[in-house]
Coordinates of N, CA and C and ligand atoms in Angstrom, one line a residue:
M1 N 66.0 -0.5 -29.6 CA 65.9 -0.5 -28.1 C 64.5 0.0 -27.7
D2 N 63.8 0.8 -28.6 CA 62.5 1.3 -28.3 C 61.6 0.1 -27.8
T3 N 61.7 -1.0 -28.5 CA 60.7 -2.0 -28.2 C 61.0 -2.6 -26.9
L4 N 62.3 -2.7 -26.5 CA 62.7 -3.3 -25.2 C 62.0 -2.5 -24.1
F5 N 61.8 -1.3 -24.2 CA 61.2 -0.5 -23.2 C 59.8 0.0 -23.4
S6 N 59.1 -0.8 -24.3 CA 57.8 -0.4 -24.6 C 56.9 -0.9 -23.5
D7 N 55.7 -0.2 -23.4 CA 54.8 -0.5 -22.3 C 54.5 -2.0 -22.2
D8 N 54.3 -2.6 -23.3 CA 53.9 -4.0 -23.4 C 54.9 -4.9 -22.5
L9 N 56.2 -4.6 -22.6 CA 57.1 -5.4 -21.9 C 57.2 -5.0 -20.4
L10 N 57.1 -3.7 -20.2 CA 57.3 -3.2 -18.8 C 56.1 -3.6 -17.9
F11 N 54.9 -3.6 -18.5 CA 53.7 -3.8 -17.7 C 53.8 -5.2 -17.0
D12 N 54.4 -6.2 -17.6 CA 54.4 -7.5 -17.0 C 55.2 -7.4 -15.7
D13 N 56.3 -6.6 -15.7 CA 57.1 -6.6 -14.5 C 56.4 -5.7 -13.4
R14 N 55.7 -4.7 -13.9 CA 55.2 -3.8 -12.9 C 53.9 -4.3 -12.2
E15 N 53.2 -5.1 -12.9 CA 51.9 -5.5 -12.4 C 52.0 -7.0 -12.0
P16 N 52.1 -7.2 -10.7 CA 52.2 -8.6 -10.3 C 50.8 -9.3 -10.6
R17 N 50.8 -10.6 -11.0 CA 49.6 -11.3 -11.3 C 49.0 -11.8 -10.0
R18 N 48.5 -10.9 -9.2 CA 47.8 -11.3 -8.0 C 46.7 -10.3 -7.8
R19 N 45.8 -10.7 -6.9 CA 44.6 -9.8 -6.6 C 45.1 -8.4 -6.2
Q20 N 44.5 -7.4 -6.8 CA 44.8 -6.1 -6.4 C 43.6 -5.2 -6.2
E21 N 43.5 -4.5 -5.2 CA 42.4 -3.5 -5.1 C 42.9 -2.2 -5.6
I22 N 42.4 -1.9 -6.8 CA 42.9 -0.8 -7.6 C 42.5 0.6 -7.0
A23 N 41.2 0.6 -6.4 CA 40.7 1.7 -5.7 C 39.6 1.1 -4.8
P24 N 39.2 1.8 -3.8 CA 38.2 1.2 -2.8 C 37.0 0.6 -3.6
G25 N 36.8 -0.7 -3.5 CA 35.7 -1.3 -4.1 C 35.9 -1.8 -5.6
A26 N 37.1 -1.5 -6.1 CA 37.5 -1.9 -7.4 C 38.6 -2.9 -7.4
V27 N 38.3 -4.2 -7.8 CA 39.2 -5.3 -7.6 C 39.6 -6.0 -8.9
H28 N 40.9 -6.2 -9.1 CA 41.3 -7.0 -10.2 C 41.8 -8.4 -9.8
L29 N 41.1 -9.4 -10.3 CA 41.5 -10.8 -10.0 C 42.0 -11.4 -11.3
P30 N 43.3 -11.5 -11.4 CA 43.9 -12.2 -12.6 C 43.5 -13.7 -12.7
D31 N 43.4 -14.2 -13.9 CA 43.3 -15.6 -14.2 C 42.1 -16.2 -13.4
W32 N 41.0 -15.5 -13.4 CA 39.8 -16.0 -12.6 C 39.1 -17.1 -13.4
L33 N 39.2 -17.0 -14.7 CA 38.5 -18.0 -15.6 C 39.6 -19.0 -16.1
N34 N 39.3 -20.3 -16.1 CA 40.2 -21.2 -16.7 C 40.0 -21.2 -18.2
Q35 N 40.9 -22.0 -18.9 CA 40.8 -21.9 -20.4 C 39.5 -22.5 -20.9
K36 N 39.0 -23.5 -20.3 CA 37.7 -24.1 -20.7 C 36.6 -23.0 -20.6
Q37 N 36.6 -22.3 -19.5 CA 35.6 -21.3 -19.2 C 35.7 -20.2 -20.2
Q38 N 37.0 -19.8 -20.6 CA 37.2 -18.8 -21.6 C 36.6 -19.2 -22.9
R39 N 36.9 -20.4 -23.3 CA 36.4 -20.9 -24.6 C 34.9 -21.0 -24.6
F40 N 34.3 -21.4 -23.5 CA 32.8 -21.4 -23.4 C 32.3 -20.0 -23.6
L41 N 32.9 -19.0 -23.0 CA 32.4 -17.6 -23.1 C 32.6 -17.1 -24.5
A42 N 33.7 -17.5 -25.1 CA 34.0 -17.0 -26.5 C 32.9 -17.6 -27.4
D43 N 32.6 -18.9 -27.2 CA 31.5 -19.5 -28.0 C 30.2 -18.9 -27.8
Q44 N 29.9 -18.6 -26.5 CA 28.6 -17.9 -26.2 C 28.6 -16.6 -26.9
F45 N 29.7 -15.8 -26.9 CA 29.7 -14.5 -27.6 C 29.3 -14.7 -29.0
R46 N 29.9 -15.7 -29.7 CA 29.7 -15.8 -31.1 C 28.2 -16.1 -31.4
S47 N 27.6 -16.9 -30.5 CA 26.2 -17.2 -30.7 C 25.3 -16.0 -30.4
W48 N 25.6 -15.2 -29.4 CA 24.9 -14.0 -29.1 C 25.0 -13.0 -30.2
A49 N 26.2 -12.9 -30.8 CA 26.4 -11.9 -31.8 C 25.7 -12.3 -33.1
A50 N 25.3 -13.5 -33.2 CA 24.6 -13.9 -34.5 C 23.1 -13.4 -34.4
G51 N 22.6 -12.9 -33.3 CA 21.3 -12.4 -33.3 C 20.4 -13.1 -32.3
P52 N 19.1 -12.6 -32.2 CA 18.4 -11.8 -33.1 C 18.8 -10.4 -33.4
V53 N 19.6 -9.8 -32.4 CA 20.1 -8.5 -32.6 C 21.6 -8.7 -32.8
P54 N 22.2 -8.5 -34.0 CA 23.6 -8.7 -34.2 C 24.5 -7.7 -33.5
A55 N 25.7 -8.1 -33.2 CA 26.7 -7.1 -32.7 C 26.8 -6.0 -33.6
R56 N 26.9 -4.8 -33.0 CA 27.0 -3.6 -33.9 C 27.8 -2.5 -33.1
S57 N 28.3 -1.5 -33.9 CA 29.0 -0.4 -33.3 C 27.9 0.6 -32.9
A58 N 27.8 0.9 -31.6 CA 26.8 1.9 -31.2 C 27.3 3.3 -31.7
V59 N 26.3 4.1 -32.0 CA 26.6 5.5 -32.5 C 26.5 6.5 -31.4
L60 N 27.5 7.2 -31.1 CA 27.5 8.2 -30.1 C 26.7 9.5 -30.5
P61 N 26.2 10.3 -29.5 CA 25.3 11.4 -29.9 C 26.0 12.3 -30.9
G62 N 27.3 12.4 -30.9 CA 28.0 13.3 -31.9 C 27.9 12.7 -33.3
G63 N 27.5 11.5 -33.5 CA 27.4 10.9 -34.8 C 28.5 9.9 -35.1
H64 N 29.5 9.7 -34.1 CA 30.6 8.8 -34.4 C 30.3 7.4 -33.9
P65 N 30.5 6.4 -34.7 CA 30.3 5.0 -34.2 C 31.5 4.7 -33.3
M66 N 31.1 3.9 -32.2 CA 32.2 3.4 -31.3 C 33.0 2.4 -32.1
S67 N 34.3 2.2 -31.6 CA 35.1 1.3 -32.4 C 34.9 -0.1 -31.9
V68 N 34.3 -0.3 -30.7 CA 33.9 -1.7 -30.3 C 32.6 -2.1 -30.9
R69 N 32.4 -3.4 -31.1 CA 31.1 -3.9 -31.6 C 30.4 -4.6 -30.4
T70 N 29.2 -4.2 -30.1 CA 28.5 -4.6 -28.9 C 27.3 -5.5 -29.2
V71 N 27.1 -6.5 -28.4 CA 25.8 -7.2 -28.4 C 25.3 -7.2 -26.9
C72 N 24.0 -7.1 -26.7 CA 23.5 -6.9 -25.4 C 22.6 -8.1 -25.0
L73 N 22.5 -8.4 -23.7 CA 21.6 -9.4 -23.2 C 20.7 -8.8 -22.2
G74 N 19.5 -9.2 -22.1 CA 18.6 -8.7 -21.1 C 18.0 -7.3 -21.4
W75 N 18.8 -6.4 -21.6 CA 18.4 -5.0 -22.0 C 19.4 -4.6 -23.1
H76 N 18.9 -3.8 -24.1 CA 19.7 -3.3 -25.1 C 20.2 -1.9 -24.7
W77 N 21.5 -1.8 -24.8 CA 22.1 -0.5 -24.4 C 22.4 0.3 -25.7
Q78 N 22.0 1.6 -25.7 CA 22.5 2.5 -26.7 C 22.8 3.8 -26.0
P79 N 23.7 4.6 -26.5 CA 24.1 5.8 -25.7 C 22.9 6.7 -25.6
Y80 N 22.3 7.0 -24.4 CA 22.7 6.5 -23.1 C 21.4 6.0 -22.4
S81 N 20.9 4.9 -22.9 CA 19.7 4.3 -22.2 C 19.6 2.9 -22.5
Y82 N 18.7 2.2 -21.8 CA 18.4 0.8 -22.0 C 16.9 0.6 -22.5
T83 N 16.7 -0.2 -23.4 CA 15.4 -0.6 -23.9 C 15.4 -2.1 -24.1
R84 N 14.2 -2.7 -24.2 CA 14.1 -4.1 -24.5 C 14.4 -4.4 -25.9
E85 N 13.9 -3.5 -26.8 CA 14.1 -3.7 -28.3 C 15.3 -2.9 -28.8
A86 N 15.9 -3.4 -29.8 CA 17.1 -2.7 -30.3 C 16.7 -1.7 -31.4
G87 N 16.1 -0.6 -31.0 CA 15.6 0.4 -32.0 C 16.6 0.9 -32.9
D88 N 17.9 0.9 -32.5 CA 18.9 1.5 -33.4 C 19.6 0.4 -34.2
V89 N 19.1 -0.8 -34.1 CA 19.7 -1.9 -35.0 C 18.6 -2.5 -35.9
N90 N 17.7 -3.3 -35.4 CA 16.7 -3.9 -36.2 C 15.3 -4.0 -35.5
G91 N 15.2 -3.4 -34.4 CA 13.9 -3.4 -33.7 C 13.6 -4.7 -33.0
E92 N 14.5 -5.7 -33.1 CA 14.2 -7.0 -32.4 C 14.5 -6.9 -30.9
R93 N 13.8 -7.7 -30.2 CA 14.0 -7.8 -28.7 C 15.4 -8.5 -28.5
V94 N 16.1 -8.1 -27.5 CA 17.4 -8.7 -27.3 C 17.2 -10.1 -26.6
L95 N 18.2 -10.9 -26.6 CA 18.2 -12.2 -25.9 C 18.0 -12.0 -24.4
E96 N 17.4 -13.0 -23.8 CA 17.2 -13.0 -22.3 C 18.6 -13.0 -21.7
F97 N 18.7 -12.4 -20.5 CA 19.9 -12.5 -19.7 C 20.0 -13.9 -19.1
P98 N 21.0 -14.7 -19.4 CA 21.0 -16.1 -18.9 C 21.2 -16.2 -17.4
E99 N 20.5 -17.2 -16.8 CA 20.6 -17.4 -15.4 C 22.0 -17.8 -15.0
W100 N 22.6 -18.6 -15.9 CA 24.0 -19.0 -15.5 C 25.0 -17.9 -15.4
L101 N 24.7 -16.8 -16.2 CA 25.6 -15.7 -16.2 C 25.4 -14.9 -14.9
A102 N 24.2 -14.8 -14.4 CA 23.9 -14.2 -13.1 C 24.7 -14.9 -12.0
D103 N 24.7 -16.2 -12.1 CA 25.5 -17.0 -11.2 C 27.0 -16.7 -11.2
V104 N 27.5 -16.5 -12.4 CA 28.9 -16.1 -12.6 C 29.1 -14.8 -11.9
G105 N 28.2 -13.9 -12.0 CA 28.3 -12.6 -11.4 C 28.3 -12.7 -9.9
R106 N 27.5 -13.6 -9.3 CA 27.5 -13.7 -7.8 C 28.8 -14.3 -7.3
R107 N 29.3 -15.3 -8.1 CA 30.6 -15.9 -7.7 C 31.7 -14.9 -7.8
A108 N 31.6 -14.0 -8.8 CA 32.7 -13.0 -9.0 C 32.7 -12.1 -7.8
L109 N 31.6 -11.7 -7.4 CA 31.6 -10.7 -6.2 C 32.1 -11.4 -5.0
A110 N 31.7 -12.7 -4.8 CA 32.2 -13.4 -3.6 C 33.7 -13.5 -3.6
D111 N 34.3 -13.8 -4.8 CA 35.7 -14.0 -4.9 C 36.5 -12.6 -4.8
A112 N 35.9 -11.6 -5.6 CA 36.6 -10.3 -5.6 C 36.6 -9.7 -4.2
Y113 N 35.5 -9.8 -3.5 CA 35.5 -9.1 -2.2 C 35.8 -10.1 -1.0
R114 N 36.2 -11.3 -1.4 CA 36.7 -12.3 -0.4 C 35.6 -12.4 0.7
D115 N 34.4 -12.5 0.3 CA 33.2 -12.7 1.2 C 32.2 -13.6 0.5
P116 N 32.0 -14.8 1.1 CA 31.1 -15.7 0.4 C 29.7 -15.2 0.2
R117 N 29.3 -14.2 1.0 CA 27.9 -13.7 1.0 C 27.8 -12.4 0.1
A118 N 29.0 -11.9 -0.4 CA 29.0 -10.7 -1.2 C 28.1 -10.7 -2.4
G119 N 27.8 -11.9 -3.0 CA 27.0 -11.9 -4.1 C 25.6 -12.3 -3.9
D120 N 25.2 -12.5 -2.6 CA 23.9 -13.1 -2.3 C 22.7 -12.3 -2.9
D121 N 22.8 -10.9 -2.9 CA 21.7 -10.1 -3.3 C 22.0 -9.5 -4.7
Y122 N 22.9 -10.2 -5.5 CA 23.3 -9.6 -6.8 C 22.5 -10.3 -7.9
W123 N 21.6 -9.6 -8.6 CA 20.8 -10.2 -9.6 C 20.9 -9.3 -10.9
P124 N 22.1 -9.5 -11.6 CA 22.3 -8.7 -12.8 C 21.3 -9.1 -13.8
D125 N 20.8 -8.1 -14.6 CA 19.8 -8.3 -15.6 C 20.2 -7.7 -17.0
A126 N 21.4 -7.2 -17.1 CA 21.9 -6.7 -18.4 C 23.3 -7.0 -18.6
A127 N 23.7 -7.4 -19.8 CA 25.1 -7.6 -20.1 C 25.4 -6.9 -21.4
L128 N 26.6 -6.3 -21.4 CA 27.1 -5.7 -22.7 C 28.4 -6.6 -23.0
A129 N 28.3 -7.2 -24.2 CA 29.5 -8.0 -24.6 C 30.1 -7.3 -25.8
N130 N 31.3 -6.8 -25.5 CA 32.0 -6.0 -26.5 C 33.1 -6.8 -27.2
Y131 N 33.3 -6.6 -28.5 CA 34.4 -7.1 -29.3 C 35.3 -6.0 -29.7
Y132 N 36.6 -6.1 -29.3 CA 37.6 -5.2 -29.7 C 38.5 -5.8 -30.8
D133 N 38.7 -5.1 -31.9 CA 39.7 -5.5 -32.8 C 41.0 -4.8 -32.4
A134 N 42.1 -5.0 -33.2 CA 43.4 -4.5 -32.8 C 43.4 -3.0 -32.5
E135 N 42.5 -2.3 -33.3 CA 42.5 -0.8 -33.2 C 41.5 -0.2 -32.2
A136 N 40.6 -1.1 -31.7 CA 39.5 -0.6 -31.0 C 39.9 -0.1 -29.6
K137 N 39.2 0.9 -29.1 CA 39.4 1.4 -27.7 C 38.1 1.9 -27.2
M138 N 38.1 2.3 -25.9 CA 36.9 2.9 -25.3 C 37.3 4.1 -24.5
G139 N 36.7 5.2 -24.8 CA 37.0 6.4 -24.1 C 36.6 6.4 -22.6
M140 N 37.1 7.3 -21.8 CA 36.8 7.3 -20.4 C 35.3 7.7 -20.2
H141 N 34.6 6.9 -19.5 CA 33.1 7.1 -19.3 C 32.7 6.5 -17.9
Q142 N 31.5 6.8 -17.5 CA 30.9 6.2 -16.3 C 29.8 5.3 -16.8
D143 N 29.6 4.2 -16.1 CA 28.4 3.4 -16.3 C 27.3 3.9 -15.4
R144 N 26.5 4.7 -15.9 CA 25.5 5.3 -15.0 C 24.1 5.3 -15.6
E145 N 23.8 4.5 -16.5 CA 22.4 4.3 -17.0 C 21.6 3.5 -16.1
E146 N 22.3 2.8 -15.1 CA 21.6 1.9 -14.2 C 21.0 2.7 -13.1
R147 N 19.8 2.3 -12.6 CA 19.2 3.0 -11.4 C 19.7 2.1 -10.2
G148 N 20.5 2.7 -9.4 CA 21.1 1.9 -8.3 C 22.6 1.9 -8.4
N149 N 23.2 1.3 -7.4 CA 24.7 1.3 -7.4 C 25.3 -0.1 -7.2
Q150 N 24.6 -1.1 -7.7 CA 25.2 -2.5 -7.5 C 26.4 -2.6 -8.4
P151 N 27.4 -3.4 -8.0 CA 28.7 -3.4 -8.7 C 28.5 -3.9 -10.2
V152 N 29.5 -3.5 -11.0 CA 29.7 -4.0 -12.3 C 30.7 -5.1 -12.3
V153 N 30.4 -6.2 -13.0 CA 31.4 -7.3 -13.1 C 31.8 -7.4 -14.5
S154 N 33.2 -7.5 -14.7 CA 33.7 -7.5 -16.0 C 34.7 -8.7 -16.3
L155 N 34.5 -9.4 -17.4 CA 35.3 -10.5 -17.7 C 36.0 -10.3 -19.1
S156 N 37.2 -10.7 -19.2 CA 38.0 -10.5 -20.4 C 38.5 -11.8 -21.0
I157 N 38.4 -11.9 -22.3 CA 38.8 -13.1 -23.1 C 39.5 -12.6 -24.3
G158 N 40.7 -13.3 -24.6 CA 41.4 -13.0 -25.9 C 42.6 -12.1 -25.6
D159 N 42.8 -11.1 -26.6 CA 43.9 -10.2 -26.4 C 43.9 -9.4 -25.1
S160 N 45.0 -9.1 -24.6 CA 45.1 -8.3 -23.4 C 44.8 -6.8 -23.8
C161 N 44.5 -6.0 -22.8 CA 44.3 -4.6 -23.1 C 44.8 -3.8 -21.9
I162 N 44.9 -2.5 -22.2 CA 45.3 -1.6 -21.1 C 43.9 -0.9 -20.7
F163 N 43.5 -1.2 -19.5 CA 42.3 -0.7 -18.9 C 42.6 0.4 -18.0
R164 N 42.0 1.5 -18.2 CA 42.3 2.7 -17.4 C 41.2 2.9 -16.4
F165 N 41.5 2.8 -15.1 CA 40.5 2.9 -14.1 C 40.7 4.2 -13.3
G166 N 39.8 5.1 -13.3 CA 40.0 6.4 -12.7 C 39.2 6.6 -11.4
N167 N 38.6 7.8 -11.4 CA 37.9 8.2 -10.1 C 36.5 8.7 -10.5
P168 N 35.6 8.8 -9.5 CA 34.2 9.2 -9.9 C 34.0 10.7 -10.3
Q169 N 35.0 11.5 -10.0 CA 34.8 12.9 -10.2 C 35.2 13.4 -11.7
T170 N 36.3 12.9 -12.2 CA 36.7 13.5 -13.5 C 37.2 12.4 -14.4
R171 N 37.3 12.7 -15.7 CA 37.8 11.8 -16.7 C 39.3 11.7 -16.6
T172 N 39.9 12.6 -15.9 CA 41.4 12.7 -15.9 C 42.0 12.1 -14.7
K173 N 43.3 12.4 -14.4 CA 44.0 11.8 -13.3 C 43.3 12.2 -12.0
P174 N 43.4 11.4 -10.9 CA 44.2 10.2 -10.8 C 43.5 9.0 -11.4
Y175 N 44.3 8.2 -12.1 CA 43.8 6.9 -12.6 C 44.9 5.9 -12.6
T176 N 44.6 4.6 -12.7 CA 45.5 3.6 -12.8 C 45.4 2.8 -14.0
D177 N 46.4 2.5 -14.7 CA 46.4 1.6 -15.9 C 46.7 0.2 -15.5
V178 N 45.7 -0.7 -15.8 CA 45.8 -2.1 -15.4 C 45.8 -2.9 -16.7
R179 N 46.7 -3.9 -16.8 CA 46.7 -4.8 -18.0 C 45.7 -5.9 -17.7
L180 N 44.6 -6.0 -18.5 CA 43.7 -7.1 -18.3 C 44.0 -8.1 -19.3
D181 N 44.3 -9.3 -18.8 CA 44.6 -10.5 -19.7 C 43.4 -11.4 -19.8
S182 N 43.5 -12.3 -20.8 CA 42.4 -13.3 -21.0 C 42.2 -14.1 -19.7
G183 N 40.9 -14.1 -19.3 CA 40.6 -14.8 -18.0 C 40.5 -14.0 -16.8
D184 N 40.8 -12.7 -16.9 CA 40.8 -11.8 -15.8 C 39.4 -11.3 -15.4
L185 N 39.2 -11.1 -14.1 CA 38.0 -10.5 -13.6 C 38.3 -9.2 -13.1
F186 N 37.4 -8.2 -13.3 CA 37.5 -6.9 -12.7 C 36.1 -6.6 -12.2
V187 N 36.0 -6.1 -10.9 CA 34.8 -5.8 -10.3 C 34.9 -4.3 -9.8
F188 N 33.9 -3.5 -10.1 CA 33.9 -2.2 -9.4 C 32.5 -1.9 -8.9
G189 N 32.6 -1.6 -7.5 CA 31.4 -1.3 -6.8 C 31.7 -0.4 -5.7
G190 N 30.8 -0.2 -4.7 CA 31.0 0.7 -3.6 C 31.5 2.1 -4.0
P191 N 32.5 2.7 -3.4 CA 32.9 4.0 -3.7 C 33.4 4.2 -5.2
S192 N 33.7 3.0 -5.8 CA 34.2 3.1 -7.2 C 33.2 2.8 -8.2
R193 N 31.9 2.6 -7.8 CA 30.9 2.2 -8.8 C 30.8 3.1 -10.0
F194 N 30.9 4.4 -9.7 CA 30.7 5.4 -10.8 C 32.1 6.1 -11.2
A195 N 33.1 5.3 -11.0 CA 34.4 5.8 -11.5 C 34.5 5.8 -13.0
Y196 N 35.1 6.8 -13.5 CA 35.4 6.8 -15.0 C 36.4 5.7 -15.3
H197 N 36.2 5.1 -16.5 CA 37.1 4.0 -16.9 C 37.0 3.9 -18.4
G198 N 38.0 3.3 -19.0 CA 38.1 3.1 -20.4 C 39.2 2.1 -20.8
V199 N 39.3 1.9 -22.1 CA 40.3 1.0 -22.6 C 41.2 1.8 -23.6
T200 N 42.5 2.0 -23.2 CA 43.3 2.9 -24.0 C 43.8 2.1 -25.2
R201 N 44.1 0.8 -25.1 CA 44.5 0.1 -26.3 C 44.5 -1.4 -26.0
V202 N 44.4 -2.1 -27.1 CA 44.4 -3.6 -27.1 C 45.9 -4.0 -27.5
L203 N 46.4 -5.1 -27.0 CA 47.7 -5.5 -27.3 C 47.6 -6.7 -28.3
P204 N 47.6 -6.4 -29.6 CA 47.3 -7.4 -30.6 C 48.2 -8.6 -30.5
G205 N 47.7 -9.8 -30.7 CA 48.6 -11.0 -30.7 C 48.9 -11.5 -29.3
S206 N 48.3 -10.9 -28.3 CA 48.6 -11.4 -26.9 C 47.7 -12.4 -26.4
A207 N 46.6 -12.8 -27.2 CA 45.7 -13.8 -26.7 C 46.4 -15.1 -26.5
P208 N 46.2 -15.8 -25.4 CA 46.9 -17.1 -25.2 C 46.3 -18.2 -26.2
A209 N 47.0 -19.1 -26.6 CA 46.5 -20.2 -27.4 C 45.4 -20.9 -26.5
H210 N 44.4 -21.4 -27.2 CA 43.3 -22.2 -26.5 C 42.3 -21.3 -25.7
C211 N 42.4 -20.0 -25.8 CA 41.4 -19.2 -25.0 C 40.1 -19.1 -25.8
G212 N 40.1 -19.6 -27.1 CA 38.8 -19.6 -27.8 C 38.7 -18.4 -28.8
L213 N 39.7 -17.5 -28.8 CA 39.6 -16.4 -29.6 C 41.0 -16.2 -30.2
E214 N 41.0 -16.3 -31.6 CA 42.4 -16.2 -32.2 C 42.9 -14.8 -32.2
R215 N 42.0 -13.8 -32.5 CA 42.4 -12.4 -32.5 C 41.3 -11.5 -31.9
G216 N 41.7 -10.4 -31.4 CA 40.8 -9.5 -30.8 C 40.5 -9.8 -29.3
R217 N 39.6 -9.0 -28.8 CA 39.3 -9.2 -27.3 C 37.8 -9.1 -27.1
I218 N 37.3 -10.0 -26.2 CA 35.9 -9.9 -25.8 C 35.9 -9.4 -24.4
N219 N 35.0 -8.5 -24.1 CA 34.8 -8.1 -22.7 C 33.3 -8.2 -22.4
I220 N 33.0 -8.8 -21.4 CA 31.6 -8.9 -20.9 C 31.4 -8.2 -19.6
T221 N 30.5 -7.2 -19.6 CA 30.2 -6.6 -18.3 C 28.8 -6.9 -18.0
M222 N 28.5 -7.2 -16.7 CA 27.1 -7.4 -16.3 C 26.8 -6.3 -15.2
R223 N 25.5 -5.9 -15.3 CA 25.0 -4.8 -14.5 C 23.6 -5.1 -14.0
V224 N 23.2 -4.4 -12.9 CA 21.8 -4.4 -12.4 C 21.2 -3.1 -12.9
T225 N 20.2 -3.2 -13.8 CA 19.7 -1.9 -14.3 C 18.7 -1.2 -13.3
G226 N 18.0 -2.0 -12.5 CA 17.0 -1.5 -11.7 C 15.7 -1.1 -12.4
L227 N 15.7 -1.5 -13.7 CA 14.5 -1.2 -14.5 C 13.5 -2.3 -14.4
E228 N 12.2 -2.0 -14.6 CA 11.1 -3.0 -14.5 C 11.0 -3.7 -15.9
Ligands
LIG301 O1 36.3 -3.5 -22.2 C1 36.4 -3.2 -21.0 O2 37.2 -3.8 -20.2 C2 35.5 -2.2 -20.4 C3 34.2 -2.1 -21.0 C4 33.4 -0.9 -20.5 O3 33.9 0.0 -19.9 C5 32.0 -0.9 -20.8 O4 31.4 -1.8 -21.4 O5 31.3 0.1 -20.3

């Protein structure tokens, strides 16, 4: 009976698959990407991860490697700064931020905020593409290496995960657990731009057929660094 009442089953009933504003400025849009778009992004991820800077587990200041493997576009992120060259990997310059991905970001804002002009001034210049295996997670953190407060746009492909979205003040409650499925969009800006957030777990085996990823989860976040 334990399994009948596990979170994996209950979440589906509790979370309707429709647009939800999780907190002011933080919007979850399920099924925003169709399967072809998901496959396209999964293919892109594989080519980005091949280099010139390969996907790697960033090492936190305490010496622990993160459980996700990350490849960056535009700017290389390492805890907690951006550089053009990946000094903690192989010293190579990261790939350019693709113009088509910036366009995705602008459309994401327009759809999430239900305002066709919401993305007009959005020019993301950095993306972090993370790969989660079945055990990977991400602790509660703020995205605050960027100068400025433009929204973060997040796309998910592959296995579902439980995404914890909190508040700008503390790593702890109040927070909301949201199940992010393959194809989902999550945007956080405005009063929620600096909210703590993290991934408590991946739901292995939940990736839909034909999403382009047999196992694991890819998450792509794009940001405006405000750096020259
Ligand atoms: O994987 C996710 O959905 C969140 C990723 C994230 O928080 C980050 O890259 O800073």
